[in-house]
Coordinates of C-alpha atoms and ligand atoms in Angstrom, one line a residue:
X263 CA 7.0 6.7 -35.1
X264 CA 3.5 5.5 -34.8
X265 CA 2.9 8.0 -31.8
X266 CA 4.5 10.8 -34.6
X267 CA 1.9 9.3 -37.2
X268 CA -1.0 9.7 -35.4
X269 CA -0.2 12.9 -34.2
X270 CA 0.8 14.6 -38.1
X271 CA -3.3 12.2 -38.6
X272 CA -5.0 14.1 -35.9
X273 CA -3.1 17.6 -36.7
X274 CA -4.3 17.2 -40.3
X275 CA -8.0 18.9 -41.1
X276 CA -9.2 16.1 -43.4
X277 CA -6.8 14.6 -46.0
X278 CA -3.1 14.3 -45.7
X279 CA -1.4 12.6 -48.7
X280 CA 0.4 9.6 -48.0
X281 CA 3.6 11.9 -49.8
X282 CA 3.6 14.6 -47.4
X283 CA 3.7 12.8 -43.7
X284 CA 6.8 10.9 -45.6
X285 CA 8.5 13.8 -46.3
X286 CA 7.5 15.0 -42.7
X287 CA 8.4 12.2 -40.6
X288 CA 11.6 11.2 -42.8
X289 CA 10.1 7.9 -43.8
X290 CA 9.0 5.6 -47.0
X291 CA 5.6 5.4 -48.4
X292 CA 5.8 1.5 -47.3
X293 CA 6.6 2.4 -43.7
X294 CA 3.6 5.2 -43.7
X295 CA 1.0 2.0 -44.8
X296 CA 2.6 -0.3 -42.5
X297 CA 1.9 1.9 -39.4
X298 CA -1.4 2.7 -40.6
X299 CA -2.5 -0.8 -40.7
X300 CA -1.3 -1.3 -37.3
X301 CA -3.5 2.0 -35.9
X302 CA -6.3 0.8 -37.6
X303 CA -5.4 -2.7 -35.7
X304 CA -5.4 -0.7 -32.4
X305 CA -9.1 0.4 -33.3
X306 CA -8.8 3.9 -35.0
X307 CA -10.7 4.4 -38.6
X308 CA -8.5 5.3 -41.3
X309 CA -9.5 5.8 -44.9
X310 CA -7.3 5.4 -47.1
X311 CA -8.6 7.2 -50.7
X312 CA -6.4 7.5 -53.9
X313 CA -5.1 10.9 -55.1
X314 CA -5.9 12.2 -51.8
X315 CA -4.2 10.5 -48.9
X316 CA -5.3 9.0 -45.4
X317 CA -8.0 10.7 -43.3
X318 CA -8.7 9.9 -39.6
X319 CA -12.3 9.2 -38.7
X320 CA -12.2 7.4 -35.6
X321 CA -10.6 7.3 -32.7
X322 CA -10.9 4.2 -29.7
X323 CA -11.3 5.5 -26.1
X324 CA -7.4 4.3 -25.1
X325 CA -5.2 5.6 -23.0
X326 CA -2.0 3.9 -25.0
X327 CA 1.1 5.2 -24.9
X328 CA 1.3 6.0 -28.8
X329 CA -2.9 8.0 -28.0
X330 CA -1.3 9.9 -24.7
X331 CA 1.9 10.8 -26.6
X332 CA 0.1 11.9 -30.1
X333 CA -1.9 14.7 -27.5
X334 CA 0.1 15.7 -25.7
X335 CA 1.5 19.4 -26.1
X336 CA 4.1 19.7 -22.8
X337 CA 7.4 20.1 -21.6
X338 CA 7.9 17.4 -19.3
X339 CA 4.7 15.8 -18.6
X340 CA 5.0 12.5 -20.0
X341 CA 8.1 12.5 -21.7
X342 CA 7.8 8.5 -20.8
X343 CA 4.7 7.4 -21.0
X344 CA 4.2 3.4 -20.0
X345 CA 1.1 2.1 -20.2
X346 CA -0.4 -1.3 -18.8
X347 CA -4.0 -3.3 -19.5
X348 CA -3.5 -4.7 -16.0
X349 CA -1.5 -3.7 -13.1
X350 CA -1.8 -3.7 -9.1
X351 CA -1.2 -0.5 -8.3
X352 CA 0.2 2.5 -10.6
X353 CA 1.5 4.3 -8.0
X354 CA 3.0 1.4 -6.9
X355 CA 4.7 1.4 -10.1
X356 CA 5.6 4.7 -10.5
X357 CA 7.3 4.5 -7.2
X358 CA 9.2 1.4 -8.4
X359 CA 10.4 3.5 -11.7
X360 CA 11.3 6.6 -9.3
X361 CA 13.3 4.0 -7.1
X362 CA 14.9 3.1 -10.5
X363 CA 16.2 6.7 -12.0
X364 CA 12.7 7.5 -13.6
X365 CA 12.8 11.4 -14.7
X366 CA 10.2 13.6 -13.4
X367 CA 7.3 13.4 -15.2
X368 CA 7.4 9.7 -16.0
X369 CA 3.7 8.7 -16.4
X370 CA 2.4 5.0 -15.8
X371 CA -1.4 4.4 -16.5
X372 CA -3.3 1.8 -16.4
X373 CA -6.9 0.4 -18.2
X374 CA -7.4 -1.4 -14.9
X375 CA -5.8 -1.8 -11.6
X376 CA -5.9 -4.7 -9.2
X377 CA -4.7 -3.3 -5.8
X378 CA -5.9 0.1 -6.7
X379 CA -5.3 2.3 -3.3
X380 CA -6.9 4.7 -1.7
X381 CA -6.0 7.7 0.7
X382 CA -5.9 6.0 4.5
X383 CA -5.4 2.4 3.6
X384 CA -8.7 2.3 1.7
X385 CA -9.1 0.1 -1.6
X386 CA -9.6 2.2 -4.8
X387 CA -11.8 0.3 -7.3
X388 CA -10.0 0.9 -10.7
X389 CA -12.3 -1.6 -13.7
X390 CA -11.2 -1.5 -17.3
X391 CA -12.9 1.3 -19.2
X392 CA -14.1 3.3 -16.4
X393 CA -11.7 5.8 -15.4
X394 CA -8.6 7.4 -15.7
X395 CA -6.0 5.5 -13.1
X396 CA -2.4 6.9 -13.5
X397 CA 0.5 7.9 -11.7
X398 CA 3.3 10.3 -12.2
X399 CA 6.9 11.3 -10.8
X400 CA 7.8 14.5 -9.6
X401 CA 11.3 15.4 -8.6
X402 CA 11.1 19.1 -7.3
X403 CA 14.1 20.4 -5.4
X404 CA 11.7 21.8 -2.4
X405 CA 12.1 21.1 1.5
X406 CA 9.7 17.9 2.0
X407 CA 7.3 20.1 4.3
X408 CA 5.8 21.5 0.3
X409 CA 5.9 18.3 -1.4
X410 CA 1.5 18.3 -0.3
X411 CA 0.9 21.4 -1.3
X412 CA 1.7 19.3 -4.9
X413 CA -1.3 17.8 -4.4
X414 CA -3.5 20.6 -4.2
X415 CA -2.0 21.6 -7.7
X416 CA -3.2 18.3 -9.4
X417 CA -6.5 18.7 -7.5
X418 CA -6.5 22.5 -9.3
X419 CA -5.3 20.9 -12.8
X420 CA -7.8 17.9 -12.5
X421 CA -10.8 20.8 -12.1
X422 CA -9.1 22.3 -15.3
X423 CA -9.2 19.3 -17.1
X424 CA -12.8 18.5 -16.7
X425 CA -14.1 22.2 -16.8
X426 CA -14.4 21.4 -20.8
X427 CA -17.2 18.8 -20.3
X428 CA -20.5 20.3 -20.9
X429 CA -23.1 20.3 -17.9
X430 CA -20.0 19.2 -15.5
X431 CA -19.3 21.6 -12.5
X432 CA -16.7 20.3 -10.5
X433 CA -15.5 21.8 -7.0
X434 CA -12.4 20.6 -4.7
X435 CA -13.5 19.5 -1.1
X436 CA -10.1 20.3 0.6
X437 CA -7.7 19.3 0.3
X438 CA -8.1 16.9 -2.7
X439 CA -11.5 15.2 -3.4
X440 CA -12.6 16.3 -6.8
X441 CA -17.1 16.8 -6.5
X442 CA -19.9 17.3 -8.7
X443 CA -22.8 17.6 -7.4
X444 CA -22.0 16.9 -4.2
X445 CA -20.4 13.5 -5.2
X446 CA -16.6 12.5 -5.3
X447 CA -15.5 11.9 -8.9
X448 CA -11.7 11.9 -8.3
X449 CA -9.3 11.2 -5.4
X450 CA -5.9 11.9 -5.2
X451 CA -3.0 9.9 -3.7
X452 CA 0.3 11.5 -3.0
X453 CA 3.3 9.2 -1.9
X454 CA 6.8 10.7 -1.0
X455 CA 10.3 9.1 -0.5
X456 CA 12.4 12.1 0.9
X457 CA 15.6 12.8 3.3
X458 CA 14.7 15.1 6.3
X459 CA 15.6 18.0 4.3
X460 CA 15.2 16.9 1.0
X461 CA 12.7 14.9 -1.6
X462 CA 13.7 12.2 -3.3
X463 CA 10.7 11.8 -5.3
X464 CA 6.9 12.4 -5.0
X465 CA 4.2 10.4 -6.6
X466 CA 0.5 11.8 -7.6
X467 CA -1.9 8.8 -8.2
X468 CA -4.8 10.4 -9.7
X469 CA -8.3 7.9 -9.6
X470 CA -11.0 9.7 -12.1
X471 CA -14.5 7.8 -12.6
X472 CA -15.2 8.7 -16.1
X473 CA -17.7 6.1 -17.2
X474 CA -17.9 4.0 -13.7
X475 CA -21.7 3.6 -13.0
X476 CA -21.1 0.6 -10.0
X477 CA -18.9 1.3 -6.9
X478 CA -18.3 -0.6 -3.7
X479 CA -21.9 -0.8 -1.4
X480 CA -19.7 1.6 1.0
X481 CA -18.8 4.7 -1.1
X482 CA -22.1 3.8 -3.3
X483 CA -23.8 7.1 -2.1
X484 CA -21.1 9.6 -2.1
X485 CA -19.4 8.3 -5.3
X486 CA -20.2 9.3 -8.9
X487 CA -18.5 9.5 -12.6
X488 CA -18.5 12.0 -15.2
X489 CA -21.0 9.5 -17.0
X490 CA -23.6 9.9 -14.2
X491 CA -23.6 13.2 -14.0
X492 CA -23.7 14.5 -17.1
X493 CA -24.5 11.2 -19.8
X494 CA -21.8 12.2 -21.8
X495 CA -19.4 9.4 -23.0
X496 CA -15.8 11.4 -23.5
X497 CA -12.3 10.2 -24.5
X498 CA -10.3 9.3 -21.4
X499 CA -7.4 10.4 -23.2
X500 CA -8.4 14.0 -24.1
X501 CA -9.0 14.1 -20.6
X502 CA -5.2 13.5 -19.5
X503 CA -4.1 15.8 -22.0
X504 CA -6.0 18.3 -20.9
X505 CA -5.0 17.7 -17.5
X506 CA -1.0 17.2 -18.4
X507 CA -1.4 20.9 -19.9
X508 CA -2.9 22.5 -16.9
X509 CA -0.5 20.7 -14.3
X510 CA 2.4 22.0 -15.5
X511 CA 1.1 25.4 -16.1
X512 CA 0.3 25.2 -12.3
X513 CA 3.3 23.3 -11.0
X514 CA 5.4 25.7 -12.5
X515 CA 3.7 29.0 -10.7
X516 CA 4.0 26.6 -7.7
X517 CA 7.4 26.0 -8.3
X518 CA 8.3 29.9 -8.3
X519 CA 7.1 30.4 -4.7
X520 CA 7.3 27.1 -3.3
X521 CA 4.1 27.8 -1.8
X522 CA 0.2 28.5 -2.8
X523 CA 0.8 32.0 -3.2
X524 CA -0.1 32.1 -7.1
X525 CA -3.1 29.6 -7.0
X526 CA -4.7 30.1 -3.8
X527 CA -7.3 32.4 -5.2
X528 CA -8.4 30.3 -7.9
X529 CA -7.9 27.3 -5.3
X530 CA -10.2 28.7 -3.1
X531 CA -13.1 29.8 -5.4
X532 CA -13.4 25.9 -6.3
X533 CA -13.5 24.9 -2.5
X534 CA -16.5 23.7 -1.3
X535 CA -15.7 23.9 2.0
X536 CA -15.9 28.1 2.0
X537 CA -18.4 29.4 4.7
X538 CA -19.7 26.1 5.1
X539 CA -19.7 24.5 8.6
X540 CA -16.9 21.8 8.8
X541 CA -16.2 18.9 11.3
X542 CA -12.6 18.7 12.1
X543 CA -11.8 15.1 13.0
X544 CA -7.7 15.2 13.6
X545 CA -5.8 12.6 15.8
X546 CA -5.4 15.6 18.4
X547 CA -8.3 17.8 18.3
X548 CA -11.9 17.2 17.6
X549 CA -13.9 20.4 16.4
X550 CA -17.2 22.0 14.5
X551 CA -16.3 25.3 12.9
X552 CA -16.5 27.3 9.8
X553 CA -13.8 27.1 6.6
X554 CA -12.7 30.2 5.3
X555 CA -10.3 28.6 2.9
X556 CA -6.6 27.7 2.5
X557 CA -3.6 29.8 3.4
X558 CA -0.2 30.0 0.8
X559 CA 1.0 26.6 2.8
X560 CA -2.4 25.0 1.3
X561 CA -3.7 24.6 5.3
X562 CA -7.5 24.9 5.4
X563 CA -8.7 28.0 7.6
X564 CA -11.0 27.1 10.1
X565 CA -12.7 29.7 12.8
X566 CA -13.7 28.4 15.5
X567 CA -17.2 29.2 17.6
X568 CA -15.4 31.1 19.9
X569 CA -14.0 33.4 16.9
X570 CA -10.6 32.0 16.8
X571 CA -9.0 30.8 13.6
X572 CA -7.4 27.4 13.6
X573 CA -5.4 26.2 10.7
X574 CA -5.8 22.4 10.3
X575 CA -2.8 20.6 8.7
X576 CA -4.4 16.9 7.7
X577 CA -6.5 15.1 8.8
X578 CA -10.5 14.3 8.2
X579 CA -12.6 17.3 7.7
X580 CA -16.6 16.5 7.2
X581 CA -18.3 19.1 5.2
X582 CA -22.2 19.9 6.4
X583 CA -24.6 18.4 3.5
X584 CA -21.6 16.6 1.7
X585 CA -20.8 13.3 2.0
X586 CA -23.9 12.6 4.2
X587 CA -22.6 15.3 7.0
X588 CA -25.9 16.6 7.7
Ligands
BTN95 C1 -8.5 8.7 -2.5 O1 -8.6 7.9 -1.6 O2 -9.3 9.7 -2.6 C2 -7.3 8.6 -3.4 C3 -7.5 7.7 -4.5 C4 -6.4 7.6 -5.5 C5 -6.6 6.5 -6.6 C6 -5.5 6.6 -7.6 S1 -5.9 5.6 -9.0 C7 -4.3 5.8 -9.6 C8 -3.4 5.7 -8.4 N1 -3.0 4.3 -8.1 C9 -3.5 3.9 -6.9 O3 -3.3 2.8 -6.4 N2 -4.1 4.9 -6.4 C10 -4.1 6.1 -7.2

């Protein structure tokens, strides 16, 4: 009821009579102050003026689950939300809730993580207030060989999602580092438990430095937050909305195809990698060459000095001027 209060709040232009969200949400005048005393307990300003009603005037940078579920507009995105101040990992989590009969689309998010991971066993530093650390559960009925192509959507939506901030230009180094100016502002980590013909489940862990102006000596000079680039301070929340929107609008033209087919032109005009010299470091081949861009299976094209064209599956690809690849 709270999440449905603050929703009918933000929904409203100015003031909304005390009267009307009762007859709205089915409940007493009593019950209406109640849960108004308890948002304004969870840091939002409400003024309360006679004859008029309640008006919202602030809202806390949160990422609750009564915030996330008053924004969100979707079908399945979040249709659990669980939120922690503290946890290890939330992918770990999500994984635990997938294990237990979680629906797709069950979001966990967390202020700050402890045993925040990172793509190839590397740590992900994840501090209160300075990103956006969440996880969420997909159950698609596709052959496990496209559950990564999933990833490339959420690198897609996250690009979406941020392409509201003023002075922010983002670009996707493939397959899923999100960059401005030249600097990694968002990592991905997808996790899959899946038969050998069929997915179980598939996690996205998505890391976003909003605010984050410190980071580990090691990623200290290719690392960098919304906050750095641009000086803005913007509402975490608005941001996972946005993104939640965007996801499903791409997961479900993803969906239709089971392949790229529908995004890869809008993929590939955010790659940074395009006609830039790459450095293909995979466990069986070691080459310099130059990215075209992805194929419908999400692949990155790569041709090769002697004009061939190799497709690289995974693996580490440098890009020339980013990351310190000079
Ligand atoms: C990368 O190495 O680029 C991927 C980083 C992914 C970090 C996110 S933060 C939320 C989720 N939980 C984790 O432990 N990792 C992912």
């Amino acid at each position: 009821m709270k999440t449905k209060i603050l929703k009918v709040l933000r929904n409203s232009d100015k003031y909304i009579s005390g009267q009307s969200i009762c007859d709205e949400l089915g409940i007493s005048r009593t019950a209406v102050w109640k849960y108004m005393n308890q948002l304004k307990e969870d840091g939002y300003g409400i003024e309360a003026t006679q004859n008029k009603g309640y008006n919202i005037t602030k809202y806390p940078d949160v990422l609750t689950e009564v915030e996330l579920g008053s924004l969100f507009e979707t079908a399945f995105f979040g249709n659990k939300i669980y939120f922690y101040d503290e946890i290890d990992s939330t992918n770990n989590e999500a994984k635990k809730k997938a294990e237990d009969g979680a629906k797709q689309g069950t979001l966990v998010i967390a202020e700050c993580q402890n045993g925040g991971r990172g793509r190839r066993g590397k740590k992900w530093i994840s501090p209160s207030g300075s990103g956006i650390w969440m996880s969420f559960v997909l159950k698609p009925t596709i052959h496990p060989y496209g559950a990564s192509m999933i990833t490339l959507v959420a690198a897609l939506s996250v690009v979406s999602a941020l392409k509201n901030i003023k002075g922010l230009e983002c670009n996707i180094k493939w397959p899923n580092d999100i960059v401005a100016n030249g600097k990694k502002i968002c990592g991905i980590l997808t996790e899959m438990s899946s038969e050998l013909d069929a997915v179980n489940y598939v996690i996205i862990g998505i890391g976003i430095n909003i605010n984050s102006t410190e980071f580990d000596e090691e990623i200290s000079d290719i690392a960098s937050s919304v906050f750095l680039e641009t000086g803005l301070t913007i509402k975490r929340s608005q941001v996972v909305a946005d993104f939640a929107k965007y996801f499903e609008k791409y997961y479900s033209i993803f969906m239709q195809t089971q392949d790229l087919r529908g995004l890869i032109d809008e993929y590939n005009g955010l790659l940074v990698n395009v006609g830039k010299e790459v450095k293909i470091n995979n466990i069986n081949s070691q080459f310099i060459g130059n990215a075209i861009g992805i194929n419908d299976k999400g692949e990155l094209l790569v041709k090769k000095q002697d004009g061939s064209v190799e497709k690289v599956i995974a693996g580490e690809v440098s890009v020339r001027g980013l990351y310190g690849y000079v």
